[in-house]
Coordinates of C-alpha atoms and ligand atoms in Angstrom, one line a residue:
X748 CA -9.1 0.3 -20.3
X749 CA -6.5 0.1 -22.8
X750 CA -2.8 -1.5 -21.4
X751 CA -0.9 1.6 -20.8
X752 CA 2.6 2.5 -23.0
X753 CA 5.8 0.9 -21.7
X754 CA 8.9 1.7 -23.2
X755 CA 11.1 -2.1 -23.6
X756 CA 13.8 -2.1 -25.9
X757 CA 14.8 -5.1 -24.6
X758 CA 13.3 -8.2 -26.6
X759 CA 13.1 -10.3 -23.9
X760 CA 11.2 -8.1 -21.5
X761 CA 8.9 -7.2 -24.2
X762 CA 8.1 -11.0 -24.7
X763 CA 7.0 -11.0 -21.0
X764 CA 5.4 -8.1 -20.9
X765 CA 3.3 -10.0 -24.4
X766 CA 2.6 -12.6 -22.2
X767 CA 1.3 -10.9 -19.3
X768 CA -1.2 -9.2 -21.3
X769 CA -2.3 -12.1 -22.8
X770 CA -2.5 -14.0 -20.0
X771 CA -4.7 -11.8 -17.8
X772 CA -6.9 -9.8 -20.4
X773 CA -8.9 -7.0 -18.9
X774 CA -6.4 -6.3 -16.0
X775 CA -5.0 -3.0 -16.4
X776 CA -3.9 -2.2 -13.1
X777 CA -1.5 -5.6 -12.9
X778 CA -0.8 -4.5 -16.6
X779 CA 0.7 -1.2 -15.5
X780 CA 2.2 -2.3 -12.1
X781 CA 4.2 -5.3 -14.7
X782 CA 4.9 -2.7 -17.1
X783 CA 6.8 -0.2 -14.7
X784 CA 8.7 -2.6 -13.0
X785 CA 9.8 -4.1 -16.4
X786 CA 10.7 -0.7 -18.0
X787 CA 13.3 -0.2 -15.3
X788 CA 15.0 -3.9 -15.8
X789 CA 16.5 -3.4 -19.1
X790 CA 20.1 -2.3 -17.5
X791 CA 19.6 -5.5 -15.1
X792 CA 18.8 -8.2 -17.8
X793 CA 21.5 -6.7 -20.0
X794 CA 24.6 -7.3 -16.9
X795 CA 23.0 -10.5 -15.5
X796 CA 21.7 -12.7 -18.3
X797 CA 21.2 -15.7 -15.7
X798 CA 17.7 -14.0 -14.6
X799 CA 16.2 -14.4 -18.1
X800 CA 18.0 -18.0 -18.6
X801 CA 16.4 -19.1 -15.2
X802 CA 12.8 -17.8 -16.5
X803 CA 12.6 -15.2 -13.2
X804 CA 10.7 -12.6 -15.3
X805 CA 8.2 -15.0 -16.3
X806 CA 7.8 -16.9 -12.7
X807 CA 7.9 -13.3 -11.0
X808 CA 4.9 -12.4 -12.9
X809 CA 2.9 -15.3 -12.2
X810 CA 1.6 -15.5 -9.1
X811 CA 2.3 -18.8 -6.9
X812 CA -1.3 -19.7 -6.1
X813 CA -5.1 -17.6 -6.4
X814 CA -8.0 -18.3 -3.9
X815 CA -11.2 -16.8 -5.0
X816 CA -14.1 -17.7 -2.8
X817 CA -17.6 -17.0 -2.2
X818 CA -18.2 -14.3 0.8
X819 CA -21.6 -15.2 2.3
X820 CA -23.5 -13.0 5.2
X821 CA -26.8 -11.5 6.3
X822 CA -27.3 -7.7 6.8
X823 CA -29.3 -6.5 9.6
X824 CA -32.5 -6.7 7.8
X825 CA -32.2 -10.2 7.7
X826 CA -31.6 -10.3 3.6
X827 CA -28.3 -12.8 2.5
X828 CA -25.7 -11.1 0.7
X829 CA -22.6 -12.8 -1.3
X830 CA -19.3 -11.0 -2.2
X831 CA -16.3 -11.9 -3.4
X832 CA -12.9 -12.8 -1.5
X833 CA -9.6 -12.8 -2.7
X834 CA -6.1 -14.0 -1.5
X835 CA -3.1 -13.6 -4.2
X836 CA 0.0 -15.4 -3.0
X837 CA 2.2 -14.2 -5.0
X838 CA 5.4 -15.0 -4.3
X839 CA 7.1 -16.7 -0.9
X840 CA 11.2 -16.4 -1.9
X841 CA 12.0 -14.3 0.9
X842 CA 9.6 -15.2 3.5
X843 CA 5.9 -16.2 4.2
X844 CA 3.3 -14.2 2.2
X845 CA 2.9 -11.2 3.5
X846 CA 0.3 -8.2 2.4
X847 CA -2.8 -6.3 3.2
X848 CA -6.5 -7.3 2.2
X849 CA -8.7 -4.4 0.9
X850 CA -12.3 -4.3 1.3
X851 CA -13.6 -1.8 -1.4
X852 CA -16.5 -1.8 -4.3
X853 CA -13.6 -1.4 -6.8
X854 CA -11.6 -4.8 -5.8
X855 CA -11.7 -7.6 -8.6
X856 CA -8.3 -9.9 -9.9
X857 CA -6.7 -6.9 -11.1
X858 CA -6.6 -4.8 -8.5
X859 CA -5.2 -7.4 -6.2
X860 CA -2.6 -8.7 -8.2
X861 CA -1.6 -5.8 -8.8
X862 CA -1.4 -4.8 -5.4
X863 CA 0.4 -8.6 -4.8
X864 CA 2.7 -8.1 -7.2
X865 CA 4.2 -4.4 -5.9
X866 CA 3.9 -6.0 -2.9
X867 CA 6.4 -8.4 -3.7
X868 CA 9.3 -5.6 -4.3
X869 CA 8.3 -3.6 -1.6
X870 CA 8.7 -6.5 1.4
X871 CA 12.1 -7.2 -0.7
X872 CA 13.1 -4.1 -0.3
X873 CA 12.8 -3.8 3.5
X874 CA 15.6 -6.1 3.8
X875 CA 12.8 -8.3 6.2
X876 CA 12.0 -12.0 5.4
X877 CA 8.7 -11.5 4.0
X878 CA 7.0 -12.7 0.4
X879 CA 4.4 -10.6 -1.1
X880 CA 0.6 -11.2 -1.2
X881 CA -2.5 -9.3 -1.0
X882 CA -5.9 -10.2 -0.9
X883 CA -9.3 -8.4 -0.1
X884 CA -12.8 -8.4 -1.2
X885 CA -15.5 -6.5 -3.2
X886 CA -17.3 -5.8 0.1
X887 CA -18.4 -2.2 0.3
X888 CA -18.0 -1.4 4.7
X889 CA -19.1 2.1 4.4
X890 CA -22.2 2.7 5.7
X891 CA -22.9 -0.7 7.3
X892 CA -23.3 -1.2 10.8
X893 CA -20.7 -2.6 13.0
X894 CA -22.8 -6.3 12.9
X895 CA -22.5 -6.5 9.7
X896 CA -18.5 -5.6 9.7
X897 CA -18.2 -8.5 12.2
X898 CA -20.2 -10.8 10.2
X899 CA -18.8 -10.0 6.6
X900 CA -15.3 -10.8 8.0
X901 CA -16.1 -13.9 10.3
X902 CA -17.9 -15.8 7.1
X903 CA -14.9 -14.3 5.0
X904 CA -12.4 -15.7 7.5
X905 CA -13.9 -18.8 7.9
X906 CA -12.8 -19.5 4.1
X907 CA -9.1 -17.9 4.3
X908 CA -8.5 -19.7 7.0
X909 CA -7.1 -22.8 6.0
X910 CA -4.8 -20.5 3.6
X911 CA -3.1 -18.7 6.3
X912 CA -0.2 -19.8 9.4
X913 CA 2.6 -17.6 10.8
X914 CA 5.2 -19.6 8.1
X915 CA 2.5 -19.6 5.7
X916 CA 0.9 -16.6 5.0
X917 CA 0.2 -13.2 7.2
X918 CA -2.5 -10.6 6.0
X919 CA -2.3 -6.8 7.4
X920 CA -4.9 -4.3 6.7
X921 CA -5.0 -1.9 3.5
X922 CA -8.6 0.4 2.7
X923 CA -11.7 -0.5 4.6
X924 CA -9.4 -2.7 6.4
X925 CA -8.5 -1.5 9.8
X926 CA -8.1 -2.0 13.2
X927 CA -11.4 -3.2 14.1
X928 CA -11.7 -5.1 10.8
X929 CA -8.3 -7.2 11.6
X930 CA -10.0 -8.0 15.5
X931 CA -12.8 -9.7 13.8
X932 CA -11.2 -11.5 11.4
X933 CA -8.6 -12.8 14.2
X934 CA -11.5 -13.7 16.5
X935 CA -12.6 -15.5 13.9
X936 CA -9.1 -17.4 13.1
X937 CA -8.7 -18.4 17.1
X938 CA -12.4 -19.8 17.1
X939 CA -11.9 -21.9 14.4
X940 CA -8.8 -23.3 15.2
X941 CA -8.1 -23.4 18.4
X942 CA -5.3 -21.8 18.8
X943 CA -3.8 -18.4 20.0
X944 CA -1.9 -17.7 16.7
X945 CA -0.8 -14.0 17.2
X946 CA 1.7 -13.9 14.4
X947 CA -1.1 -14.7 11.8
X948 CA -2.4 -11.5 11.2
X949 CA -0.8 -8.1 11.7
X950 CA -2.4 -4.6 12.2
X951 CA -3.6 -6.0 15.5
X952 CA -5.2 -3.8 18.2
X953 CA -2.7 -3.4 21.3
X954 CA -4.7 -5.4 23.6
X955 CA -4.5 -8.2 21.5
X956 CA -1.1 -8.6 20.3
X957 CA -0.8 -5.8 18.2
X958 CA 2.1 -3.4 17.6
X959 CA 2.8 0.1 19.1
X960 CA 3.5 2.3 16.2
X961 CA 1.9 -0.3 13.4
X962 CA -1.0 2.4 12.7
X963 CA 0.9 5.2 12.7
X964 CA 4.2 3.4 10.8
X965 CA 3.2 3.8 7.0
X966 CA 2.4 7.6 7.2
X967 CA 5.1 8.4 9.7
X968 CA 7.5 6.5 7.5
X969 CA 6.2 7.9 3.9
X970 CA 7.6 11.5 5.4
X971 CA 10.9 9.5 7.2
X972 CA 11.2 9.2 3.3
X973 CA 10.2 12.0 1.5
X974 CA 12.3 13.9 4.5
X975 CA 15.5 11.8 3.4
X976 CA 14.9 12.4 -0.3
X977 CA 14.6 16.0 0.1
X978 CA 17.8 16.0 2.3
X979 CA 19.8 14.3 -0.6
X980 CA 18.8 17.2 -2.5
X981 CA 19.6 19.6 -0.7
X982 CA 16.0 21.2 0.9
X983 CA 14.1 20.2 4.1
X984 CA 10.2 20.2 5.2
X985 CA 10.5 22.9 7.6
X986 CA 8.1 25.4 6.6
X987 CA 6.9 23.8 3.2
X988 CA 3.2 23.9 2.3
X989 CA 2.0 20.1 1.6
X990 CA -0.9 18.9 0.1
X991 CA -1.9 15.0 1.3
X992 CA -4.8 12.8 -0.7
X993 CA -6.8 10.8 1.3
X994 CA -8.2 11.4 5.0
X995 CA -8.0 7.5 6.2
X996 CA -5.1 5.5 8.2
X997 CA -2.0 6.5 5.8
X998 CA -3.1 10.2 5.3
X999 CA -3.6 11.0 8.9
X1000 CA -0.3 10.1 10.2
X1001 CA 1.6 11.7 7.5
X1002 CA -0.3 15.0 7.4
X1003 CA 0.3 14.3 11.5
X1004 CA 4.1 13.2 10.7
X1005 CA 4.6 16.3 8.2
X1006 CA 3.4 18.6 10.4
X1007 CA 5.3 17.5 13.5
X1008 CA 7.9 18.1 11.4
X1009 CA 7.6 21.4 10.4
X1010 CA 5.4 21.5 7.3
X1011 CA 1.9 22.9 6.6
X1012 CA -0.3 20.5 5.7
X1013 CA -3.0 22.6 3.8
X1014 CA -5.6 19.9 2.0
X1015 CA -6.7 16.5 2.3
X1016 CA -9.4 14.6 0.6
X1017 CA -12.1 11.6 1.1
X1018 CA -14.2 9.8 -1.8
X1019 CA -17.0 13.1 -1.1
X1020 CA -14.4 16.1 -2.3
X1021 CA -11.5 17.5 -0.3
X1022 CA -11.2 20.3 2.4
X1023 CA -8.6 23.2 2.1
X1024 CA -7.7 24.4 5.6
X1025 CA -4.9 27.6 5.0
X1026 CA -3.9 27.6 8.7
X1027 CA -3.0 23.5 8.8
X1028 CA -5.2 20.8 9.1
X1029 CA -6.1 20.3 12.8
X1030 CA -5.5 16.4 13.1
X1031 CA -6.9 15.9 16.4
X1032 CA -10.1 17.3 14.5
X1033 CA -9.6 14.8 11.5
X1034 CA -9.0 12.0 13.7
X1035 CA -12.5 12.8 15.4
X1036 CA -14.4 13.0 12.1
X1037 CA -12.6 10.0 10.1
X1038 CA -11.8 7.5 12.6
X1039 CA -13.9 7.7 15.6
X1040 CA -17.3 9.4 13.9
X1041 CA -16.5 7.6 10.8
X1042 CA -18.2 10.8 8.8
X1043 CA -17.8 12.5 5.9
X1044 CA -14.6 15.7 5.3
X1045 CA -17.8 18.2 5.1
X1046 CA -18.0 18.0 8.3
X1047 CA -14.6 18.7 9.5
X1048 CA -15.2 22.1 7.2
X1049 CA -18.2 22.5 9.3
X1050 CA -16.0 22.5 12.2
X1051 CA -13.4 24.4 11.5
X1052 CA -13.0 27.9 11.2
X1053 CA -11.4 29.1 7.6
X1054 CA -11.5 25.4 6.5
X1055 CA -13.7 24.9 3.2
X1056 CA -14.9 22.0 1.9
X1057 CA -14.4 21.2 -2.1
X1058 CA -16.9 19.2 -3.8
X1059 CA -16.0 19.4 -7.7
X1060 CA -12.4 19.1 -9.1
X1061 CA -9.3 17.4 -7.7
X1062 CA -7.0 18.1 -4.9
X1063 CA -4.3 18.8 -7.0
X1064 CA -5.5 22.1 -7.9
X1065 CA -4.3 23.4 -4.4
X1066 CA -1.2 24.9 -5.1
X1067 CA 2.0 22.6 -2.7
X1068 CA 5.5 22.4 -2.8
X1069 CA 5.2 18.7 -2.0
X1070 CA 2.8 16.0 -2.5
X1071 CA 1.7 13.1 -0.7
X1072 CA -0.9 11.1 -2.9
X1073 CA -1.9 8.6 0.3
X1074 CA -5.9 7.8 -1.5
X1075 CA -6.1 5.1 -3.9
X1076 CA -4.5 4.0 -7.1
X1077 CA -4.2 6.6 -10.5
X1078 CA -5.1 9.4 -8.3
X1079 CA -2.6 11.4 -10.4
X1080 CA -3.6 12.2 -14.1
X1081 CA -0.8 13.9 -16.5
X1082 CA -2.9 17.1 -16.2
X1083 CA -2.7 16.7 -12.1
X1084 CA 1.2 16.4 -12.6
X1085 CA 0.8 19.4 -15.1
X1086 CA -0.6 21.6 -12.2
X1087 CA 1.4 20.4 -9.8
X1088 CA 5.0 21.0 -11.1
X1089 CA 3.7 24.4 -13.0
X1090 CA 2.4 25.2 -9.1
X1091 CA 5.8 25.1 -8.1
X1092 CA 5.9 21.8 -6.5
X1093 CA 9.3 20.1 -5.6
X1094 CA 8.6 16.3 -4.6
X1095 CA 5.8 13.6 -4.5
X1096 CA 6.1 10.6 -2.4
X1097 CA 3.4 8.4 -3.1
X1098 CA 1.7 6.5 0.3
X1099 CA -1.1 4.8 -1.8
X1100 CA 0.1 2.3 -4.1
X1101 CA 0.5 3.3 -7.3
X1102 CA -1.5 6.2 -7.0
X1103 CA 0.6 8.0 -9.6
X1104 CA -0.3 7.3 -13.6
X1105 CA 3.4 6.1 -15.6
X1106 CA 3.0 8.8 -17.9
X1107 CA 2.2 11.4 -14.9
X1108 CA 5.1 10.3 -13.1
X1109 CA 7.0 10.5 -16.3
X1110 CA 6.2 14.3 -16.4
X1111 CA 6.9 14.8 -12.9
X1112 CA 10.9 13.3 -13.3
X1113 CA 10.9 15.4 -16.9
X1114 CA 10.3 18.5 -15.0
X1115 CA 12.7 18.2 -12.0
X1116 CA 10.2 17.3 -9.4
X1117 CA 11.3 14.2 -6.9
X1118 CA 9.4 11.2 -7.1
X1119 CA 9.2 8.5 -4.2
X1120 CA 7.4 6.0 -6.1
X1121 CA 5.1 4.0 -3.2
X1122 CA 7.3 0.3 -2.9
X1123 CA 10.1 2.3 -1.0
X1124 CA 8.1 5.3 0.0
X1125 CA 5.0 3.6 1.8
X1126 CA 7.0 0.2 2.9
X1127 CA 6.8 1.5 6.7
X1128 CA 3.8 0.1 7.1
X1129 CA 4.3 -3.3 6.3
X1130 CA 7.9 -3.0 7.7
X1131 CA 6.6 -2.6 11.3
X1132 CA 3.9 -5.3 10.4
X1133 CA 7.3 -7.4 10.3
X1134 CA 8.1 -5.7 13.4
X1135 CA 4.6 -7.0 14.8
X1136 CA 5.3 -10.8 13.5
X1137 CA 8.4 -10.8 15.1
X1138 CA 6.9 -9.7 18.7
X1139 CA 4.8 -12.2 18.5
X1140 CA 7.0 -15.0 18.3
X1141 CA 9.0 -14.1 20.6
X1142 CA 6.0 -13.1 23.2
X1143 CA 7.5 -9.3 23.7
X1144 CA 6.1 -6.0 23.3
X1145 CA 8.5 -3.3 22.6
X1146 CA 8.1 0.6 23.5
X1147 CA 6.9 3.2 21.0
X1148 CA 10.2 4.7 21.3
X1149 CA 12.1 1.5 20.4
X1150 CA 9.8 1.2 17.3
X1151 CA 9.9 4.5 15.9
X1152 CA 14.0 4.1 16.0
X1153 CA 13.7 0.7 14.1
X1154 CA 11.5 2.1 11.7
X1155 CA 13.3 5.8 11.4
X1156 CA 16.2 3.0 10.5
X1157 CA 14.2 0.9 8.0
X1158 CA 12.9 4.2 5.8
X1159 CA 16.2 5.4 6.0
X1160 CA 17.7 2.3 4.9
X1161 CA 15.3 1.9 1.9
X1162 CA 16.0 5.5 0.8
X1163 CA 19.9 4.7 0.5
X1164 CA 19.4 1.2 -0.5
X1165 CA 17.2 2.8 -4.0
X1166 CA 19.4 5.8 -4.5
X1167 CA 22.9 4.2 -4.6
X1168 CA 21.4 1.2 -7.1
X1169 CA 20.1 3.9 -9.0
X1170 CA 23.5 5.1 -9.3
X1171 CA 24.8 2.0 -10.0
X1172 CA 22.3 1.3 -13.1
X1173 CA 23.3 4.3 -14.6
X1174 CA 20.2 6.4 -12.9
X1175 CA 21.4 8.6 -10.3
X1176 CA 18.0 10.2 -8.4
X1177 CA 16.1 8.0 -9.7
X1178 CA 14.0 6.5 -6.8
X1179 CA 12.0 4.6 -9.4
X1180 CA 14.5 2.4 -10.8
X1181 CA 16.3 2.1 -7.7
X1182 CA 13.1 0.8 -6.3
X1183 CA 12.1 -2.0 -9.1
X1184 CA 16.3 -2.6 -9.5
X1185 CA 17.2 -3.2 -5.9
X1186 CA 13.7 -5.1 -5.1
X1187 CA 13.5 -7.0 -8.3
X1188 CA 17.5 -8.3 -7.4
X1189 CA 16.8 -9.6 -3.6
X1190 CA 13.5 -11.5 -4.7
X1191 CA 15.6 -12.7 -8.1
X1192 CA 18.7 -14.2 -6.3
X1193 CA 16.6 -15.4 -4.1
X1194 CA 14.7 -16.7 -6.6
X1195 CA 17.6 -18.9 -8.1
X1196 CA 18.9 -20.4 -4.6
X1197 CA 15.9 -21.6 -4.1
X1198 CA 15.8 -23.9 -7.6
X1199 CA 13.0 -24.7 -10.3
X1200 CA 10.5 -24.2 -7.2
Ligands
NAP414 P1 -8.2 3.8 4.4 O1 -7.8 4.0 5.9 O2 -9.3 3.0 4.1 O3 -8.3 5.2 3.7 C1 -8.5 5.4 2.4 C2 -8.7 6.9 2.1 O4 -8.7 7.1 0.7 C3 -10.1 7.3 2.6 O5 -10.0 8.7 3.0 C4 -11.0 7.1 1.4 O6 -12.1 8.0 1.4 C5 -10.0 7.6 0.3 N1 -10.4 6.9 -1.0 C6 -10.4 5.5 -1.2 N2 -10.8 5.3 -2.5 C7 -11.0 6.5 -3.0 C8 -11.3 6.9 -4.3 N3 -11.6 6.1 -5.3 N4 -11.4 8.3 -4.5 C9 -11.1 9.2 -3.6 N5 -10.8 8.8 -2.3 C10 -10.7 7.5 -2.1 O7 -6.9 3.1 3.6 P2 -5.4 3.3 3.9 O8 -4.9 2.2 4.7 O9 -5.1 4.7 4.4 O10 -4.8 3.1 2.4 C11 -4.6 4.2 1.5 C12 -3.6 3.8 0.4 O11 -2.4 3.5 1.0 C13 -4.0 2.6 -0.4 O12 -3.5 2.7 -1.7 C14 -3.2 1.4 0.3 O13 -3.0 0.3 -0.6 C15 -2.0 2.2 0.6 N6 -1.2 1.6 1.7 C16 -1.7 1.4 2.9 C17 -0.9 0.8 3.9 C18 -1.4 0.7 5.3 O14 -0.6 0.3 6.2 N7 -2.6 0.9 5.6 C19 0.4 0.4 3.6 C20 1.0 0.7 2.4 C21 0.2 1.3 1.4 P3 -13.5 7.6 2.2 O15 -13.2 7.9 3.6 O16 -14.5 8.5 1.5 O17 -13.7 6.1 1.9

């Protein structure tokens, strides 16, 4: 893959974007998560020439430390099997490291520092103490049994380990990571060191220090934002016909979010095709299928009267006023976008990480339509996994209802905090620049307090 167009009339952000192509060849998604952040910096460079003379671009786009390490397990018919593990640290300004690990066929360096390095924005802009990493491994969970789960991340534990502390770095979970994933690998963590370390990993089940409102918090917050955005413009979701990507923990809750609040929520999709379901999805349905039954969206259709399943073509085809992309990255082609704002479509708030192609999302603001890009839109999540850090270290457990008003505040805060330094840049309704201006300054000044570091 090609590195994608960016658009830097600046010099000096060209250089670094010249540098960050030659230093990681063959990584195209770090390449295009650099590249938008940098195409929105050219107003901030030009007003604050102390960034570039301190050499914050360059340090910002070179991660603090890499671990790769071997993964090795045995599957239940006894044969050894080796992945790969990753951890990108990527930068610890504002806080401890902070960021989800993804097990999925597709990971490799790219896709995880790409991941590390939007991560890095989107903590900042939370207004929480938290640095941005991300990690994950090449391990493929579907279809494995739940041995194998526990062994894969016990032998991948038993590396990261030594990398992680409650000050030092704090993994969530992110695809194929979930729940049950994050128990094992904390079992793990306690056995090996002997200690009761709560605050070490987030995305914990209840019983065992987790969260209330941590599995629900980056889906319920993606539509606390895409609500917000629409507000400023001057529309709401009551009534409006959505279409959400994805069926795991992110889409559920904000096709469960969405509709709570008054929206239709008429498609959603897995890697097999995606279902259309006229009268609503029926979540408690989905929830069955995907998360308990761990099946496949066919049989949801199967399930469900008027629902059909789609094998062949992409989501995007079913016609929605707004757009919740909450699947993986590059989900949304320029011909997607196409469809989308010819189908009448009036905002896309991205849950995934950058599941939205620059040039698509180019179209999209060309042609009127809102665009959440994901470091403010899906920052819920790892928002309430600061929520979750701070319970542990102080040994409390607060109520659901507590939560959700904490995190109805966070989204809310985020969605002001991009718009009004989108306005200040010269960029009014632009969430994008607001986004990579407002992150890029908190992790930058903090950044230069800190020293040559
Ligand atoms: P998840 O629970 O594992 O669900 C992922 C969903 O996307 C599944 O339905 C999966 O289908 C589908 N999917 C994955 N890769 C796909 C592909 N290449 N093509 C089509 N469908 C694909 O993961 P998640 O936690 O919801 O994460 C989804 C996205 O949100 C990711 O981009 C993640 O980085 C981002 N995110 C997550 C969080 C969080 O708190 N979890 C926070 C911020 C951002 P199958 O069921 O067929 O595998």
């Amino acid at each position: 893959m090609d590195a994608p167009p960016v658009r830097l009339p600046d010099e000096r952000l060209a250089a670094v974007y010249r540098d960050v192509l030659a230093r990681n060849p063959g990584e195209a998604e770090f390449h295009q998560a650099v590249g938008e952040v940098l195409e929105s910096l050219g107003p901030v460079v030009a007003k604050h020439p102390e960034y570039a003379e301190a050499g914050i671009l360059e340090r910002l786009c070179e991660p603090e430390r890499q671990i790769v390490f071997r993964v090795p397990w045995v599957d239940d018919e006894g044969v050894v099997r080796i992945n790969r593990g990753f951890r990108v640290e990527f930068n610890s300004a504002l806080g401890p490291y902070k960021g989800g690990l993804r097990f999925h066929p597709s990971v490799y360096d790219g896709v995880i520092k790409f991941l590390g390095f939007e991560q890095v924005f989107k903590n900042a802009l939370t207004g929480m103490p938290i640095g941005g990493g991300k990690g994950g491994s090449d391990f493929d969970p579907r279809r494995r049994s739940d041995g194998e789960i526990m062994r894969f991340c016990q032998s991948f534990m038993t590396e990261l380990y030594r990398h992680l502390g409650e000050y030092t770095d704090v993994p969530a979970g992110d695809i194929g990571v979930g729940e049950r994933e994050i128990g094992y690998l904390f079992g793990q963590y306690k056995r090996i060191t002997n200690r009761y370390e709560s605050g070490v990993l987030t995305g914990k089940a209840l019983g065992i220090g987790g969260a209330r409102v941590r599995r629900e918090a980056t889906g319920y917050g993606l539509v606390i934002f895409t609500r917000e955005m629409l507000a400023a413009a001057g529309h709401s979701l009551d009534g409006r016909r959505v279409v959400v990507s994805g069926s795991g923990n992110v889409a559920i809750h904000a096709a469960e979010k969405a509709q709570e609040l008054g929206a239709v929520v008429v498609a959603c999709s897995d890697s097999g095709g995606h279902v259309v379901d006229e009268a609503g999805l029926d979540i408690a349905l989905l929830r069955q299928v995907k998360e308990r039954e761990r099946g496949r969206l066919s049989d949801y259709a199967d399930r469900r009267h008027g629902a059909r399943h789609v094998v062949d073509g992409s989501i995007w085809e079913v016609p929605c006023e707004i757009a919740l992309p909450c699947a993986t990255q590059n989900e949304i082609s320029v011909a997607d976008a196409r469809m989308l704002a010819e189908g009448g479509c009036i905002a896309v708030a991205e849950g995934a990480n950058m599941p939205t192609t620059p040039e698509a999302a180019r179209l999209l603001v060309s042609e009127g339509v809102l665009f959440g890009p994901g470091k403010a839109a899906n920052a819920g999540g790892v928002a309430t996994s600061a929520l979750e850090m701070q319970q542990n270290a102080s040994r409390d457990s607060w109520s659901v209802a507590h939560t959700e008003e904490r995190l109805e505040e966070i989204m809310c805060g985020i969605h002001d905090r991009c718009a009004t330094t989108a306005e200040a840049y010269g960029s009014p309704g632009d969430y994008v620049a607001g986004a990579n201006i407002a992150g890029f300054i908190a992790v930058a000044d903090a950044m230069l307090a800190l020293g040559l570091v």
